[in-house]
PDB file of C-alpha atoms in Angstrom:
ATOM      1  CA  MET A 175      25.001 -36.389  38.009  1.00  0.00           C
ATOM      2  CA  LEU A 176      28.605 -35.965  37.870  1.00  0.00           C
ATOM      3  CA  LEU A 177      28.590 -34.893  33.735  1.00  0.00           C
ATOM      4  CA  GLN A 178      25.332 -32.795  34.361  1.00  0.00           C
ATOM      5  CA  ASP A 179      27.243 -30.568  36.927  1.00  0.00           C
ATOM      6  CA  ILE A 180      30.366 -30.120  34.799  1.00  0.00           C
ATOM      7  CA  SER A 181      28.143 -29.039  31.740  1.00  0.00           C
ATOM      8  CA  ILE A 182      26.406 -26.484  34.079  1.00  0.00           C
ATOM      9  CA  THR A 183      29.616 -25.034  35.221  1.00  0.00           C
ATOM     10  CA  PHE A 184      31.158 -24.927  31.605  1.00  0.00           C
ATOM     11  CA  THR A 185      27.815 -23.125  30.463  1.00  0.00           C
ATOM     12  CA  THR A 186      27.405 -20.808  33.136  1.00  0.00           C
ATOM     13  CA  ALA A 187      31.259 -19.734  32.845  1.00  0.00           C
ATOM     14  CA  PHE A 188      30.757 -19.472  29.168  1.00  0.00           C
ATOM     15  CA  THR A 189      27.629 -17.481  29.395  1.00  0.00           C
ATOM     16  CA  GLN A 190      29.403 -15.071  32.007  1.00  0.00           C
ATOM     17  CA  LEU A 191      32.314 -14.649  29.920  1.00  0.00           C
ATOM     18  CA  LEU A 192      30.109 -13.699  26.714  1.00  0.00           C
ATOM     19  CA  ASN A 193      28.195 -11.319  28.830  1.00  0.00           C
ATOM     20  CA  SER A 194      31.401  -9.795  29.682  1.00  0.00           C
ATOM     21  CA  VAL A 195      32.665  -9.583  26.259  1.00  0.00           C
ATOM     22  CA  VAL A 196      29.310  -8.543  24.510  1.00  0.00           C
ATOM     23  CA  VAL A 197      27.835  -6.297  27.226  1.00  0.00           C
ATOM     24  CA  GLU A 198      30.991  -4.930  28.820  1.00  0.00           C
ATOM     25  CA  PHE A 199      34.094  -5.069  26.304  1.00  0.00           C
ATOM     26  CA  LEU A 200      32.455  -4.721  22.790  1.00  0.00           C
ATOM     27  CA  PRO A 201      30.685  -1.490  23.259  1.00  0.00           C
ATOM     28  CA  ARG A 202      33.858   0.260  24.790  1.00  0.00           C
ATOM     29  CA  LEU A 203      35.840  -1.053  21.722  1.00  0.00           C
ATOM     30  CA  ILE A 204      33.359   0.199  19.454  1.00  0.00           C
ATOM     31  CA  LEU A 205      33.396   3.624  21.273  1.00  0.00           C
ATOM     32  CA  ALA A 206      36.768   3.670  21.581  1.00  0.00           C
ATOM     33  CA  ILE A 207      37.432   3.082  17.675  1.00  0.00           C
ATOM     34  CA  VAL A 208      34.810   5.626  17.051  1.00  0.00           C
ATOM     35  CA  VAL A 209      36.662   8.285  19.351  1.00  0.00           C
ATOM     36  CA  PHE A 210      40.201   7.485  17.483  1.00  0.00           C
ATOM     37  CA  ILE A 211      38.709   7.726  13.972  1.00  0.00           C
ATOM     38  CA  ILE A 212      37.112  11.285  14.936  1.00  0.00           C
ATOM     39  CA  GLY A 213      40.704  12.063  16.476  1.00  0.00           C
ATOM     40  CA  TRP A 214      42.316  11.058  13.432  1.00  0.00           C
ATOM     41  CA  ILE A 215      40.031  13.486  11.315  1.00  0.00           C
ATOM     42  CA  VAL A 216      40.402  16.201  13.504  1.00  0.00           C
ATOM     43  CA  ALA A 217      43.884  16.013  13.309  1.00  0.00           C
ATOM     44  CA  MET A 218      44.199  15.742   9.492  1.00  0.00           C
ATOM     45  CA  ILE A 219      41.951  18.937   9.509  1.00  0.00           C
ATOM     46  CA  PHE A 220      43.916  21.015  11.891  1.00  0.00           C
ATOM     47  CA  ASP A 221      47.294  19.657   9.595  1.00  0.00           C
ATOM     48  CA  ARG A 222      45.697  21.150   6.581  1.00  0.00           C
ATOM     49  CA  VAL A 223      44.618  23.940   7.856  1.00  0.00           C
ATOM     50  CA  ILE A 224      47.852  25.038   9.942  1.00  0.00           C
ATOM     51  CA  ILE A 225      49.656  24.363   6.394  1.00  0.00           C
ATOM     52  CA  GLN A 226      47.111  26.836   4.362  1.00  0.00           C
ATOM     53  CA  ILE A 227      47.474  29.525   7.053  1.00  0.00           C
ATOM     54  CA  PHE A 228      51.264  29.649   6.666  1.00  0.00           C
ATOM     55  CA  ARG A 229      51.202  29.348   3.196  1.00  0.00           C
ATOM     56  CA  SER A 230      48.906  32.560   2.700  1.00  0.00           C
ATOM     57  CA  LEU A 231      51.001  34.489   5.326  1.00  0.00           C
ATOM     58  CA  LYS A 232      54.118  33.170   3.200  1.00  0.00           C
ATOM     59  CA  VAL A 233      55.859  32.410   6.467  1.00  0.00           C
ATOM     60  CA  ASP A 234      58.303  30.457   4.517  1.00  0.00           C
ATOM     61  CA  GLN A 235      59.186  33.742   2.439  1.00  0.00           C
ATOM     62  CA  TYR A 236      60.102  35.644   5.541  1.00  0.00           C
ATOM     63  CA  LEU A 237      62.010  32.673   7.060  1.00  0.00           C
ATOM     64  CA  ALA A 238      64.110  32.381   4.057  1.00  0.00           C
ATOM     65  CA  LYS A 239      64.875  36.228   3.994  1.00  0.00           C
ATOM     66  CA  LEU A 240      66.117  35.469   7.547  1.00  0.00           C
ATOM     67  CA  GLY A 241      68.636  32.852   6.207  1.00  0.00           C
ATOM     68  CA  PHE A 242      66.805  29.864   7.490  1.00  0.00           C
ATOM     69  CA  GLU A 243      66.602  28.036   4.270  1.00  0.00           C
ATOM     70  CA  LYS A 244      70.434  27.512   3.687  1.00  0.00           C
ATOM     71  CA  PRO A 245      70.967  25.726   6.926  1.00  0.00           C
ATOM     72  CA  ILE A 246      67.860  23.388   6.809  1.00  0.00           C
ATOM     73  CA  GLU A 247      68.759  22.556   2.905  1.00  0.00           C
ATOM     74  CA  ARG A 248      72.086  21.674   4.338  1.00  0.00           C
ATOM     75  CA  ALA A 249      70.480  19.399   6.577  1.00  0.00           C
ATOM     76  CA  GLY A 250      68.856  17.670   3.544  1.00  0.00           C
ATOM     77  CA  MET A 251      65.424  19.030   3.878  1.00  0.00           C
ATOM     78  CA  LYS A 252      63.202  21.661   2.779  1.00  0.00           C
ATOM     79  CA  LEU A 253      61.922  24.906   4.251  1.00  0.00           C
ATOM     80  CA  ASP A 254      58.516  23.976   4.927  1.00  0.00           C
ATOM     81  CA  SER A 255      57.372  25.471   8.428  1.00  0.00           C
ATOM     82  CA  GLY A 256      53.616  24.925   7.894  1.00  0.00           C
ATOM     83  CA  ARG A 257      53.817  21.438   7.366  1.00  0.00           C
ATOM     84  CA  PHE A 258      56.667  20.917  10.274  1.00  0.00           C
ATOM     85  CA  VAL A 259      54.008  22.637  12.738  1.00  0.00           C
ATOM     86  CA  GLY A 260      50.983  21.108  11.109  1.00  0.00           C
ATOM     87  CA  GLY A 261      52.840  17.815  11.393  1.00  0.00           C
ATOM     88  CA  ILE A 262      53.132  18.878  15.196  1.00  0.00           C
ATOM     89  CA  VAL A 263      49.728  19.576  16.170  1.00  0.00           C
ATOM     90  CA  LYS A 264      48.512  16.439  13.845  1.00  0.00           C
ATOM     91  CA  TRP A 265      50.340  13.860  15.942  1.00  0.00           C
ATOM     92  CA  PHE A 266      49.674  16.049  19.269  1.00  0.00           C
ATOM     93  CA  PHE A 267      45.608  15.400  18.344  1.00  0.00           C
ATOM     94  CA  ILE A 268      46.321  11.959  17.622  1.00  0.00           C
ATOM     95  CA  VAL A 269      48.031  11.027  20.785  1.00  0.00           C
ATOM     96  CA  VAL A 270      45.421  12.739  22.651  1.00  0.00           C
ATOM     97  CA  PHE A 271      42.285  11.085  21.036  1.00  0.00           C
ATOM     98  CA  LEU A 272      44.476   7.654  21.365  1.00  0.00           C
ATOM     99  CA  LEU A 273      44.719   8.365  25.079  1.00  0.00           C
ATOM    100  CA  THR A 274      41.060   8.778  25.501  1.00  0.00           C
ATOM    101  CA  ALA A 275      40.650   5.513  23.526  1.00  0.00           C
ATOM    102  CA  ALA A 276      42.832   3.921  25.613  1.00  0.00           C
ATOM    103  CA  ASN A 277      41.254   5.040  28.962  1.00  0.00           C
ATOM    104  CA  ILE A 278      37.794   4.003  27.424  1.00  0.00           C
ATOM    105  CA  LEU A 279      39.135   0.339  27.489  1.00  0.00           C
ATOM    106  CA  ASN A 280      40.626   0.958  30.878  1.00  0.00           C
ATOM    107  CA  LEU A 281      44.271   0.382  29.574  1.00  0.00           C
ATOM    108  CA  SER A 282      45.817   1.963  32.272  1.00  0.00           C
ATOM    109  CA  ALA A 283      49.328   1.035  31.235  1.00  0.00           C
ATOM    110  CA  VAL A 284      49.020   2.662  27.560  1.00  0.00           C
ATOM    111  CA  ALA A 285      47.390   5.681  29.020  1.00  0.00           C
ATOM    112  CA  ASP A 286      49.968   6.605  31.197  1.00  0.00           C
ATOM    113  CA  PHE A 287      52.485   6.029  28.409  1.00  0.00           C
ATOM    114  CA  LEU A 288      50.495   8.165  26.084  1.00  0.00           C
ATOM    115  CA  GLN A 289      50.504  10.896  28.851  1.00  0.00           C
ATOM    116  CA  GLU A 290      54.313  10.925  29.271  1.00  0.00           C
ATOM    117  CA  VAL A 291      54.545  10.904  25.095  1.00  0.00           C
ATOM    118  CA  ILE A 292      52.270  13.852  25.232  1.00  0.00           C
ATOM    119  CA  ALA A 293      54.269  15.991  27.962  1.00  0.00           C
ATOM    120  CA  TYR A 294      57.315  15.068  26.003  1.00  0.00           C
ATOM    121  CA  LEU A 295      56.448  16.530  22.445  1.00  0.00           C
ATOM    122  CA  PRO A 296      56.587  20.303  23.750  1.00  0.00           C
ATOM    123  CA  HIS A 297      60.225  19.208  24.591  1.00  0.00           C
ATOM    124  CA  VAL A 298      60.703  18.025  20.979  1.00  0.00           C
ATOM    125  CA  PHE A 299      59.212  21.251  19.399  1.00  0.00           C
ATOM    126  CA  VAL A 300      61.612  23.191  21.630  1.00  0.00           C
ATOM    127  CA  ALA A 301      64.493  21.165  20.684  1.00  0.00           C
ATOM    128  CA  ALA A 302      64.050  21.575  17.114  1.00  0.00           C
ATOM    129  CA  ILE A 303      63.478  25.314  17.374  1.00  0.00           C
ATOM    130  CA  ILE A 304      66.708  25.738  19.458  1.00  0.00           C
ATOM    131  CA  LEU A 305      68.598  23.797  16.691  1.00  0.00           C
ATOM    132  CA  LEU A 306      67.244  25.656  13.615  1.00  0.00           C
ATOM    133  CA  VAL A 307      68.352  29.051  15.455  1.00  0.00           C
ATOM    134  CA  ALA A 308      71.492  27.694  16.243  1.00  0.00           C
ATOM    135  CA  ALA A 309      71.861  27.018  12.676  1.00  0.00           C
ATOM    136  CA  LEU A 310      71.240  30.516  11.556  1.00  0.00           C
ATOM    137  CA  VAL A 311      73.035  32.242  14.481  1.00  0.00           C
ATOM    138  CA  ALA A 312      76.185  30.140  13.760  1.00  0.00           C
ATOM    139  CA  ASP A 313      76.963  31.122  10.161  1.00  0.00           C
ATOM    140  CA  PHE A 314      75.920  34.971  10.897  1.00  0.00           C
ATOM    141  CA  VAL A 315      78.367  35.278  13.973  1.00  0.00           C
ATOM    142  CA  ALA A 316      81.110  33.140  12.189  1.00  0.00           C
ATOM    143  CA  LYS A 317      81.011  35.666   9.429  1.00  0.00           C
ATOM    144  CA  THR A 318      81.044  38.539  11.663  1.00  0.00           C
ATOM    145  CA  VAL A 319      83.834  37.317  13.684  1.00  0.00           C
ATOM    146  CA  LYS A 320      85.896  36.711  10.431  1.00  0.00           C
ATOM    147  CA  ALA A 321      85.448  39.787   9.015  1.00  0.00           C
ATOM    148  CA  ALA A 322      86.464  41.514  12.528  1.00  0.00           C
ATOM    149  CA  VAL A 323      89.217  39.649  12.977  1.00  0.00           C
ATOM    150  CA  ASP A 324      90.328  40.428   9.360  1.00  0.00           C
ATOM    151  CA  ALA A 325      89.704  43.891   9.710  1.00  0.00           C
ATOM    152  CA  ALA A 326      92.265  44.143  12.916  1.00  0.00           C
ATOM    153  CA  GLY A 327      94.944  42.392  10.635  1.00  0.00           C
ATOM    154  CA  LEU A 328      95.053  39.365  12.698  1.00  0.00           C
ATOM    155  CA  ALA A 329      96.006  35.910  11.111  1.00  0.00           C
ATOM    156  CA  SER A 330      93.731  33.881  12.968  1.00  0.00           C
ATOM    157  CA  GLY A 331      90.316  34.945  11.296  1.00  0.00           C
ATOM    158  CA  PRO A 332      89.384  31.436   9.806  1.00  0.00           C
ATOM    159  CA  PHE A 333      90.167  29.664  12.983  1.00  0.00           C
ATOM    160  CA  LEU A 334      88.405  31.782  15.614  1.00  0.00           C
ATOM    161  CA  SER A 335      85.452  32.018  13.254  1.00  0.00           C
ATOM    162  CA  GLY A 336      85.331  28.390  12.953  1.00  0.00           C
ATOM    163  CA  VAL A 337      85.996  27.747  16.788  1.00  0.00           C
ATOM    164  CA  VAL A 338      83.092  30.371  17.363  1.00  0.00           C
ATOM    165  CA  LYS A 339      80.627  28.495  14.914  1.00  0.00           C
ATOM    166  CA  TRP A 340      81.199  25.241  16.359  1.00  0.00           C
ATOM    167  CA  ALA A 341      81.074  26.498  19.924  1.00  0.00           C
ATOM    168  CA  ILE A 342      77.480  28.022  19.039  1.00  0.00           C
ATOM    169  CA  TRP A 343      76.674  24.528  17.415  1.00  0.00           C
ATOM    170  CA  ILE A 344      77.917  22.516  20.680  1.00  0.00           C
ATOM    171  CA  PHE A 345      76.090  24.849  22.970  1.00  0.00           C
ATOM    172  CA  ALA A 346      72.720  24.468  20.837  1.00  0.00           C
ATOM    173  CA  ILE A 347      73.211  20.563  21.141  1.00  0.00           C
ATOM    174  CA  PHE A 348      73.821  20.630  24.521  1.00  0.00           C
ATOM    175  CA  ALA A 349      70.654  22.911  25.257  1.00  0.00           C
ATOM    176  CA  THR A 350      68.794  20.327  22.846  1.00  0.00           C
ATOM    177  CA  LEU A 351      69.711  17.366  24.807  1.00  0.00           C
ATOM    178  CA  LEU A 352      69.077  18.917  28.158  1.00  0.00           C
ATOM    179  CA  GLN A 353      65.499  19.955  26.609  1.00  0.00           C
ATOM    180  CA  LEU A 354      65.010  16.202  25.769  1.00  0.00           C
ATOM    181  CA  GLY A 355      66.318  15.302  29.201  1.00  0.00           C
ATOM    182  CA  VAL A 356      69.220  12.919  28.077  1.00  0.00           C
ATOM    183  CA  ALA A 357      71.964  12.377  30.692  1.00  0.00           C
ATOM    184  CA  ARG A 358      71.977  15.745  32.454  1.00  0.00           C
ATOM    185  CA  ASP A 359      74.840  14.918  34.817  1.00  0.00           C
ATOM    186  CA  ILE A 360      77.095  13.660  31.791  1.00  0.00           C
ATOM    187  CA  LEU A 361      76.196  16.748  29.718  1.00  0.00           C
ATOM    188  CA  SER A 362      77.285  18.928  32.776  1.00  0.00           C
ATOM    189  CA  THR A 363      80.747  17.451  32.924  1.00  0.00           C
ATOM    190  CA  PHE A 364      81.080  17.786  29.087  1.00  0.00           C
ATOM    191  CA  PHE A 365      79.704  21.571  29.263  1.00  0.00           C
ATOM    192  CA  THR A 366      82.377  22.116  32.019  1.00  0.00           C
ATOM    193  CA  GLY A 367      85.409  20.723  29.990  1.00  0.00           C
ATOM    194  CA  PHE A 368      84.162  22.415  27.012  1.00  0.00           C
ATOM    195  CA  VAL A 369      84.439  25.792  28.320  1.00  0.00           C
ATOM    196  CA  ALA A 370      87.509  25.310  29.573  1.00  0.00           C
ATOM    197  CA  PHE A 371      88.869  24.048  26.159  1.00  0.00           C
ATOM    198  CA  LEU A 372      87.157  27.370  24.414  1.00  0.00           C
ATOM    199  CA  ALA A 373      89.172  29.570  26.831  1.00  0.00           C
ATOM    200  CA  ILE A 374      92.657  27.497  25.861  1.00  0.00           C
ATOM    201  CA  ALA A 375      91.719  27.803  22.229  1.00  0.00           C
ATOM    202  CA  GLY A 376      91.115  31.431  22.651  1.00  0.00           C
ATOM    203  CA  GLY A 377      94.346  32.139  24.405  1.00  0.00           C
ATOM    204  CA  ILE A 378      96.423  30.096  21.470  1.00  0.00           C
ATOM    205  CA  ALA A 379      94.382  31.843  18.723  1.00  0.00           C
ATOM    206  CA  PHE A 380      95.597  35.097  19.921  1.00  0.00           C
ATOM    207  CA  GLY A 381      98.922  34.394  21.012  1.00  0.00           C
ATOM    208  CA  LEU A 382      99.547  32.850  17.439  1.00  0.00           C
ATOM    209  CA  GLY A 383      97.495  35.588  15.290  1.00  0.00           C
ATOM    210  CA  GLY A 384      98.132  38.251  17.428  1.00  0.00           C
ATOM    211  CA  LYS A 385     101.744  38.448  18.532  1.00  0.00           C
ATOM    212  CA  GLU A 386     102.921  40.430  16.008  1.00  0.00           C
ATOM    213  CA  GLN A 387     100.364  43.224  15.940  1.00  0.00           C
ATOM    214  CA  ALA A 388     100.689  43.325  19.961  1.00  0.00           C
ATOM    215  CA  ALA A 389     104.776  43.578  19.340  1.00  0.00           C
ATOM    216  CA  SER A 390     104.227  46.435  17.028  1.00  0.00           C
ATOM    217  CA  PHE A 391     101.655  48.254  19.228  1.00  0.00           C
ATOM    218  CA  ILE A 392     104.044  48.108  22.034  1.00  0.00           C
ATOM    219  CA  GLU A 393     107.098  49.187  19.845  1.00  0.00           C
ATOM    220  CA  LYS A 394     104.809  52.109  18.564  1.00  0.00           C
ATOM    221  CA  LEU A 395     103.853  52.932  22.298  1.00  0.00           C
ATOM    222  CA  ARG A 396     107.419  53.116  23.107  1.00  0.00           C
ATOM    223  CA  ARG A 397     108.544  55.554  20.463  1.00  0.00           C
ATOM    224  CA  ASP A 398     105.643  58.036  21.225  1.00  0.00           C
ATOM    225  CA  ILE A 399     106.756  58.034  24.827  1.00  0.00           C
ATOM    226  CA  SER A 400     110.663  58.553  23.626  1.00  0.00           C
ATOM    227  CA  GLU A 401     109.366  61.472  21.459  1.00  0.00           C
ATOM    228  CA  LYS A 402     107.444  63.041  24.011  1.00  0.00           C
ATOM    229  CA  ARG A 403     110.671  63.220  26.408  1.00  0.00           C
TER     230      ARG A 403
END
């Protein structure tokens, strides 16, 4: 009698487990796999369509004319805006459909994590754009500052252009890290210190490079006043 009761208990438990797996979980698993496969196909289609659109519009040629190609090549990469944007869109759709599959399987922890990833992707895109624009602006402004300082006859052109270039880069890095939400309090402290450093460096540069020109200007002004008397 005891063995029969144990057998009935095990049989009932196994039947319930089998029913829960076959009747409840297995259909959800199949549906989740189908949804993810569809999402992967949709993501790949969007990726290729975006690449073709960017190439047909010759976006890379326009960006190269604006000067974006050289900074990207210096970073060891090739200018391919279509593949960059298409890759972001592709992974966005993959994560979205993966989130849907996780919800189908009632994987709440995975679903919450994927929601955070989806919310974070735009920040990554904006951070990449900030660095790309900084690479272009830093070179242009540095050359402009050097030309202006050289035209003024100051000897601190290379130093000032270097300071301006690295200042733009550091501002861009700060903005990128803030966009990514990395250590905001620490970055604020470093930013304050960096601004103070720029003020001191600018004063030193003018003092070293513009001392003779300032003395010459004052002497010329003194002579003009004496002649008028």
